[in-house]
C-alpha cells in the first residue's frame, strides 16, 4: 500500500483514491510561471510530481494529471497572500521589450521542450499532447472559469468588491485558513502589513481579481471587447446572469487561477495536489479557501484536494541558487551550456567527463529525482558526475540484457537467482510505497545490478532480470531504450527480400536501427552472392561510418553501437 505524508493533516496516510472503483486518480500539479526558463529547482518539484504519478501507475492506477501554465497574475512579491509588486509576465515583457503574450508563448514553448527532454510523462508520455488544455491548462485560457468562480464567491459572501472594482476573499468567512501551513492568523496580519489597501476589510484578505489600468493583460467581465477566442461567450454561458456589475476590467490573482483550473480540468474534489514547499503558504492555503467557498454542497470537504504533497527546496553547494555566484542553473544551461552563453560551465563539465560539456537530459533527470522529496536537495556538479556514473551502470546492464532478450523462451530461470530478484523487487516497491523513498528504491535497484553482474546469466535469467529493470525504469525513466547491440541471425538475413542498390544511400543517410541494419546486411549478402564486392564493401564501410561495429558470430552477425 502506498503511503504518503499528507501536508494537510501532517500524517503519513495510506493512499486511497476517491473513485469508488479504486482505479482513477485525479492529480493537480502546480506548474511553471512562464516568464523565464525553468530552473533546476522548478524541475525538481515537477519531477517529484512525475515520480509520484509513475509510482501510482506502477500500482495500476489510472492517473489523470493536470499541470498548469501560469501566464498572468503571478506577482513578484508572492510571499504575501495578497501579493504586491509587478506581474512577473509584465516585468519580463517590459525588460525584453515584447508583448506579454509573446513572452508567455516563448517561455511556454521552451518549458515544453525541456519537460519533454526530462521525460515528464504529462508531456512526453502516451497521449500527452502539449496542446491538450485539459492536461496543460493555461491561465489566460481559463479566465471565464475564474470569473465564474469569483462570481460564486461573491454570491456566497466569501468575497467582496471594493470601489475600484477589485474583488477580495474575506478570510473571516473561512476559519480553517492557516490549517495547511500551520500559520496562526495573527502572524498573517503582521506579515501582511505592507501596502494594506484602505478598502480591505482585513489586512489578511487577498485579491481574487485585480484592477490596475497599467496592467498589460486585461479582461472586461461585462463586454466582449478585448477577449481572445470564444472566452466571452463561454463566460456568458457559465454566468448567465452576468458577473457582478461592480467588478471592474482587470486580471485574475494567481491563487484563483489554480482553483478554477483544477475544478475545470479535474472536478471539484481531487485526490492529489503537489507543489514546492514555497507554495504551501500563501498559494495553496488560498486555493483551499477559494475552492471551499465556491462549493454549494453541504458536505464539501474543507480541502478540495484529499492529499497534499510538497517537495523540499533545492540548493546549490549548500546555499540558495544565486545568479551573482554563478550557481543559478536553468535545465537548458546543462543540456547545452555553450548555446546558453555559459562557456565556463561547459569547460568545467567537460573536465568532469561530459562530452562537449553537455549534460544528457536523462543524467539531469536522475540527479534531480534521486534525492527523496522530503529532504532539501544539495545540488552540485559532483552530483551530476555521480548521476552519470549511475545511469551508465544501469545502461550497460540494460544493453547486456537487451542483447540476449527474446532468445530461449522455454527454459526456466535459475530458481535462486529468480528468488533474489523477487526480493530486490519487493524492496524496491516497499521503498516507493514508503512515502516515495527513492534512496532505498535505488539501493534495491543497484543491489540487483550487482546480483546480475556477479554471475553468468542464462537466457532465461536474462528474461526475468530485464523484466524488473524495465519495470523499475518505467518509474525512474533514465535508460536509452534504443538497443545498442544485438545479433542479426543468418536466417533473418536470408528471409529478407533483397533491397535495391538504390536504397543504399538513403538507408545510410537516415537514422539506423535494427530494422535498417537488417536490410543493409541483406543487401550486402546479395552483393556478395553476385560477386559485386564493391557494393558489399560500400555497405560495410557505410555501416561502420554510421557508428556501428560488426562481428561475425556463429548465429550470424553481432552489431554494436560505438559510443
Ligand atoms: Zn498553483
JSON list of C-alpha atoms in Angstrom, two decimals, residues 356-474:
[
{"chain": "A", "resi": 356, "resn": "UNK", "atom": "CA", "xyz": [31.31, 18.79, -25.23]},
{"chain": "A", "resi": 357, "resn": "UNK", "atom": "CA", "xyz": [30.34, 19.97, -21.74]},
{"chain": "A", "resi": 358, "resn": "UNK", "atom": "CA", "xyz": [26.70, 18.91, -22.33]},
{"chain": "A", "resi": 359, "resn": "UNK", "atom": "CA", "xyz": [24.76, 17.05, -19.65]},
{"chain": "A", "resi": 360, "resn": "UNK", "atom": "CA", "xyz": [22.43, 14.45, -21.19]},
{"chain": "A", "resi": 361, "resn": "UNK", "atom": "CA", "xyz": [18.83, 15.14, -20.04]},
{"chain": "A", "resi": 362, "resn": "UNK", "atom": "CA", "xyz": [18.48, 11.63, -18.57]},
{"chain": "A", "resi": 363, "resn": "UNK", "atom": "CA", "xyz": [21.50, 12.31, -16.34]},
{"chain": "A", "resi": 364, "resn": "UNK", "atom": "CA", "xyz": [19.99, 15.57, -15.08]},
{"chain": "A", "resi": 365, "resn": "UNK", "atom": "CA", "xyz": [16.70, 13.74, -14.55]},
{"chain": "A", "resi": 366, "resn": "UNK", "atom": "CA", "xyz": [18.44, 11.09, -12.48]},
{"chain": "A", "resi": 367, "resn": "UNK", "atom": "CA", "xyz": [20.27, 13.70, -10.38]},
{"chain": "A", "resi": 368, "resn": "UNK", "atom": "CA", "xyz": [17.01, 15.55, -9.65]},
{"chain": "A", "resi": 369, "resn": "UNK", "atom": "CA", "xyz": [14.86, 12.52, -8.78]},
{"chain": "A", "resi": 370, "resn": "UNK", "atom": "CA", "xyz": [17.40, 10.54, -6.81]},
{"chain": "A", "resi": 371, "resn": "UNK", "atom": "CA", "xyz": [17.06, 12.51, -3.55]},
{"chain": "A", "resi": 372, "resn": "UNK", "atom": "CA", "xyz": [13.87, 11.92, -1.53]},
{"chain": "A", "resi": 373, "resn": "UNK", "atom": "CA", "xyz": [11.45, 14.83, -1.91]},
{"chain": "A", "resi": 374, "resn": "UNK", "atom": "CA", "xyz": [11.16, 15.05, 1.87]},
{"chain": "A", "resi": 375, "resn": "UNK", "atom": "CA", "xyz": [14.76, 16.28, 2.07]},
{"chain": "A", "resi": 376, "resn": "UNK", "atom": "CA", "xyz": [16.22, 19.51, 0.78]},
{"chain": "A", "resi": 377, "resn": "UNK", "atom": "CA", "xyz": [18.48, 18.68, -2.12]},
{"chain": "A", "resi": 378, "resn": "UNK", "atom": "CA", "xyz": [22.02, 19.97, -2.18]},
{"chain": "A", "resi": 379, "resn": "UNK", "atom": "CA", "xyz": [22.84, 20.04, -5.86]},
{"chain": "A", "resi": 380, "resn": "UNK", "atom": "CA", "xyz": [26.40, 20.25, -7.16]},
{"chain": "A", "resi": 381, "resn": "UNK", "atom": "CA", "xyz": [28.30, 19.34, -10.30]},
{"chain": "A", "resi": 382, "resn": "UNK", "atom": "CA", "xyz": [29.65, 16.34, -8.36]},
{"chain": "A", "resi": 383, "resn": "UNK", "atom": "CA", "xyz": [26.06, 15.12, -8.04]},
{"chain": "A", "resi": 384, "resn": "UNK", "atom": "CA", "xyz": [25.86, 15.22, -11.84]},
{"chain": "A", "resi": 385, "resn": "UNK", "atom": "CA", "xyz": [29.05, 13.17, -12.15]},
{"chain": "A", "resi": 386, "resn": "UNK", "atom": "CA", "xyz": [27.61, 10.57, -9.77]},
{"chain": "A", "resi": 387, "resn": "UNK", "atom": "CA", "xyz": [24.33, 10.58, -11.65]},
{"chain": "A", "resi": 388, "resn": "UNK", "atom": "CA", "xyz": [26.18, 10.00, -14.90]},
{"chain": "A", "resi": 389, "resn": "UNK", "atom": "CA", "xyz": [28.04, 7.00, -13.41]},
{"chain": "A", "resi": 390, "resn": "UNK", "atom": "CA", "xyz": [24.77, 5.55, -12.05]},
{"chain": "A", "resi": 391, "resn": "UNK", "atom": "CA", "xyz": [22.94, 5.93, -15.34]},
{"chain": "A", "resi": 392, "resn": "UNK", "atom": "CA", "xyz": [25.85, 4.34, -17.20]},
{"chain": "A", "resi": 393, "resn": "UNK", "atom": "CA", "xyz": [25.85, 1.41, -14.81]},
{"chain": "A", "resi": 394, "resn": "UNK", "atom": "CA", "xyz": [22.16, 0.82, -15.41]},
{"chain": "A", "resi": 395, "resn": "UNK", "atom": "CA", "xyz": [22.55, 1.33, -19.15]},
{"chain": "A", "resi": 396, "resn": "UNK", "atom": "CA", "xyz": [25.39, -1.12, -19.50]},
{"chain": "A", "resi": 397, "resn": "UNK", "atom": "CA", "xyz": [23.40, -3.83, -17.73]},
{"chain": "A", "resi": 398, "resn": "UNK", "atom": "CA", "xyz": [20.35, -2.98, -19.82]},
{"chain": "A", "resi": 399, "resn": "UNK", "atom": "CA", "xyz": [22.35, -3.24, -23.05]},
{"chain": "A", "resi": 400, "resn": "UNK", "atom": "CA", "xyz": [23.81, -6.56, -21.99]},
{"chain": "A", "resi": 401, "resn": "UNK", "atom": "CA", "xyz": [20.38, -7.96, -21.12]},
{"chain": "A", "resi": 402, "resn": "UNK", "atom": "CA", "xyz": [18.71, -6.47, -24.15]},
{"chain": "A", "resi": 403, "resn": "UNK", "atom": "CA", "xyz": [21.23, -8.08, -26.48]},
{"chain": "A", "resi": 404, "resn": "UNK", "atom": "CA", "xyz": [20.01, -11.51, -25.45]},
{"chain": "A", "resi": 405, "resn": "UNK", "atom": "CA", "xyz": [16.35, -10.73, -24.94]},
{"chain": "A", "resi": 406, "resn": "UNK", "atom": "CA", "xyz": [13.90, -12.85, -26.82]},
{"chain": "A", "resi": 407, "resn": "UNK", "atom": "CA", "xyz": [16.19, -15.83, -27.03]},
{"chain": "A", "resi": 408, "resn": "UNK", "atom": "CA", "xyz": [15.06, -19.10, -25.46]},
{"chain": "A", "resi": 409, "resn": "UNK", "atom": "CA", "xyz": [11.53, -18.78, -24.12]},
{"chain": "A", "resi": 410, "resn": "UNK", "atom": "CA", "xyz": [11.34, -22.38, -22.96]},
{"chain": "A", "resi": 411, "resn": "UNK", "atom": "CA", "xyz": [13.80, -22.93, -20.13]},
{"chain": "A", "resi": 412, "resn": "UNK", "atom": "CA", "xyz": [13.10, -21.67, -16.62]},
{"chain": "A", "resi": 413, "resn": "UNK", "atom": "CA", "xyz": [15.40, -19.19, -14.90]},
{"chain": "A", "resi": 414, "resn": "UNK", "atom": "CA", "xyz": [17.68, -20.31, -12.09]},
{"chain": "A", "resi": 415, "resn": "UNK", "atom": "CA", "xyz": [15.43, -20.58, -9.03]},
{"chain": "A", "resi": 416, "resn": "UNK", "atom": "CA", "xyz": [17.89, -18.97, -6.64]},
{"chain": "A", "resi": 417, "resn": "UNK", "atom": "CA", "xyz": [18.51, -16.04, -8.99]},
{"chain": "A", "resi": 418, "resn": "UNK", "atom": "CA", "xyz": [14.79, -15.56, -9.61]},
{"chain": "A", "resi": 419, "resn": "UNK", "atom": "CA", "xyz": [14.24, -15.52, -5.83]},
{"chain": "A", "resi": 420, "resn": "UNK", "atom": "CA", "xyz": [16.99, -12.93, -5.42]},
{"chain": "A", "resi": 421, "resn": "UNK", "atom": "CA", "xyz": [15.38, -10.67, -8.00]},
{"chain": "A", "resi": 422, "resn": "UNK", "atom": "CA", "xyz": [11.93, -11.06, -6.44]},
{"chain": "A", "resi": 423, "resn": "UNK", "atom": "CA", "xyz": [13.39, -9.86, -3.12]},
{"chain": "A", "resi": 424, "resn": "UNK", "atom": "CA", "xyz": [15.02, -6.85, -4.76]},
{"chain": "A", "resi": 425, "resn": "UNK", "atom": "CA", "xyz": [11.78, -6.00, -6.48]},
{"chain": "A", "resi": 426, "resn": "UNK", "atom": "CA", "xyz": [9.82, -6.26, -3.24]},
{"chain": "A", "resi": 427, "resn": "UNK", "atom": "CA", "xyz": [12.35, -3.95, -1.55]},
{"chain": "A", "resi": 428, "resn": "UNK", "atom": "CA", "xyz": [12.12, -1.52, -4.48]},
{"chain": "A", "resi": 429, "resn": "UNK", "atom": "CA", "xyz": [8.32, -1.35, -4.19]},
{"chain": "A", "resi": 430, "resn": "UNK", "atom": "CA", "xyz": [8.30, -1.17, -0.41]},
{"chain": "A", "resi": 431, "resn": "UNK", "atom": "CA", "xyz": [10.67, 1.83, -0.59]},
{"chain": "A", "resi": 432, "resn": "UNK", "atom": "CA", "xyz": [8.48, 3.71, -3.05]},
{"chain": "A", "resi": 433, "resn": "UNK", "atom": "CA", "xyz": [5.40, 2.83, -1.00]},
{"chain": "A", "resi": 434, "resn": "UNK", "atom": "CA", "xyz": [7.11, 4.40, 1.99]},
{"chain": "A", "resi": 435, "resn": "UNK", "atom": "CA", "xyz": [6.40, 7.99, 1.00]},
{"chain": "A", "resi": 436, "resn": "UNK", "atom": "CA", "xyz": [8.49, 7.71, -2.18]},
{"chain": "A", "resi": 437, "resn": "UNK", "atom": "CA", "xyz": [11.76, 6.82, -0.53]},
{"chain": "A", "resi": 438, "resn": "UNK", "atom": "CA", "xyz": [13.85, 6.92, -3.69]},
{"chain": "A", "resi": 439, "resn": "UNK", "atom": "CA", "xyz": [17.17, 6.40, -1.87]},
{"chain": "A", "resi": 440, "resn": "UNK", "atom": "CA", "xyz": [16.06, 2.98, -0.69]},
{"chain": "A", "resi": 441, "resn": "UNK", "atom": "CA", "xyz": [14.42, 2.17, -4.02]},
{"chain": "A", "resi": 442, "resn": "UNK", "atom": "CA", "xyz": [17.66, 2.95, -5.85]},
{"chain": "A", "resi": 443, "resn": "UNK", "atom": "CA", "xyz": [19.66, 0.94, -3.31]},
{"chain": "A", "resi": 444, "resn": "UNK", "atom": "CA", "xyz": [17.46, -2.06, -4.16]},
{"chain": "A", "resi": 445, "resn": "UNK", "atom": "CA", "xyz": [17.89, -1.41, -7.86]},
{"chain": "A", "resi": 446, "resn": "UNK", "atom": "CA", "xyz": [21.68, -1.23, -7.65]},
{"chain": "A", "resi": 447, "resn": "UNK", "atom": "CA", "xyz": [21.74, -4.31, -5.42]},
{"chain": "A", "resi": 448, "resn": "UNK", "atom": "CA", "xyz": [20.01, -6.01, -8.31]},
{"chain": "A", "resi": 449, "resn": "UNK", "atom": "CA", "xyz": [22.62, -4.70, -10.76]},
{"chain": "A", "resi": 450, "resn": "UNK", "atom": "CA", "xyz": [25.34, -6.24, -8.58]},
{"chain": "A", "resi": 451, "resn": "UNK", "atom": "CA", "xyz": [23.42, -9.54, -8.44]},
{"chain": "A", "resi": 452, "resn": "UNK", "atom": "CA", "xyz": [23.32, -9.63, -12.23]},
{"chain": "A", "resi": 453, "resn": "UNK", "atom": "CA", "xyz": [26.95, -8.61, -12.65]},
{"chain": "A", "resi": 454, "resn": "UNK", "atom": "CA", "xyz": [28.12, -11.25, -10.17]},
{"chain": "A", "resi": 455, "resn": "UNK", "atom": "CA", "xyz": [27.01, -14.23, -12.20]},
{"chain": "A", "resi": 456, "resn": "UNK", "atom": "CA", "xyz": [26.88, -15.78, -15.61]},
{"chain": "A", "resi": 457, "resn": "UNK", "atom": "CA", "xyz": [23.28, -15.32, -16.74]},
{"chain": "A", "resi": 458, "resn": "UNK", "atom": "CA", "xyz": [21.42, -17.87, -18.81]},
{"chain": "A", "resi": 459, "resn": "UNK", "atom": "CA", "xyz": [18.98, -16.63, -21.44]},
{"chain": "A", "resi": 460, "resn": "UNK", "atom": "CA", "xyz": [16.12, -17.40, -19.06]},
{"chain": "A", "resi": 461, "resn": "UNK", "atom": "CA", "xyz": [17.82, -15.45, -16.25]},
{"chain": "A", "resi": 462, "resn": "UNK", "atom": "CA", "xyz": [18.21, -12.56, -18.65]},
{"chain": "A", "resi": 463, "resn": "UNK", "atom": "CA", "xyz": [14.46, -12.52, -19.24]},
{"chain": "A", "resi": 464, "resn": "UNK", "atom": "CA", "xyz": [13.47, -12.11, -15.56]},
{"chain": "A", "resi": 465, "resn": "UNK", "atom": "CA", "xyz": [16.25, -9.59, -14.99]},
{"chain": "A", "resi": 466, "resn": "UNK", "atom": "CA", "xyz": [15.15, -7.50, -17.94]},
{"chain": "A", "resi": 467, "resn": "UNK", "atom": "CA", "xyz": [11.53, -7.55, -16.72]},
{"chain": "A", "resi": 468, "resn": "UNK", "atom": "CA", "xyz": [12.46, -6.00, -13.41]},
{"chain": "A", "resi": 469, "resn": "UNK", "atom": "CA", "xyz": [14.88, -3.48, -14.91]},
{"chain": "A", "resi": 470, "resn": "UNK", "atom": "CA", "xyz": [12.33, -2.28, -17.43]},
{"chain": "A", "resi": 471, "resn": "UNK", "atom": "CA", "xyz": [9.64, -2.01, -14.75]},
{"chain": "A", "resi": 472, "resn": "UNK", "atom": "CA", "xyz": [11.93, 0.00, -12.48]},
{"chain": "A", "resi": 473, "resn": "UNK", "atom": "CA", "xyz": [12.81, 2.23, -15.39]},
{"chain": "A", "resi": 474, "resn": "UNK", "atom": "CA", "xyz": [9.11, 2.91, -16.03]}
]
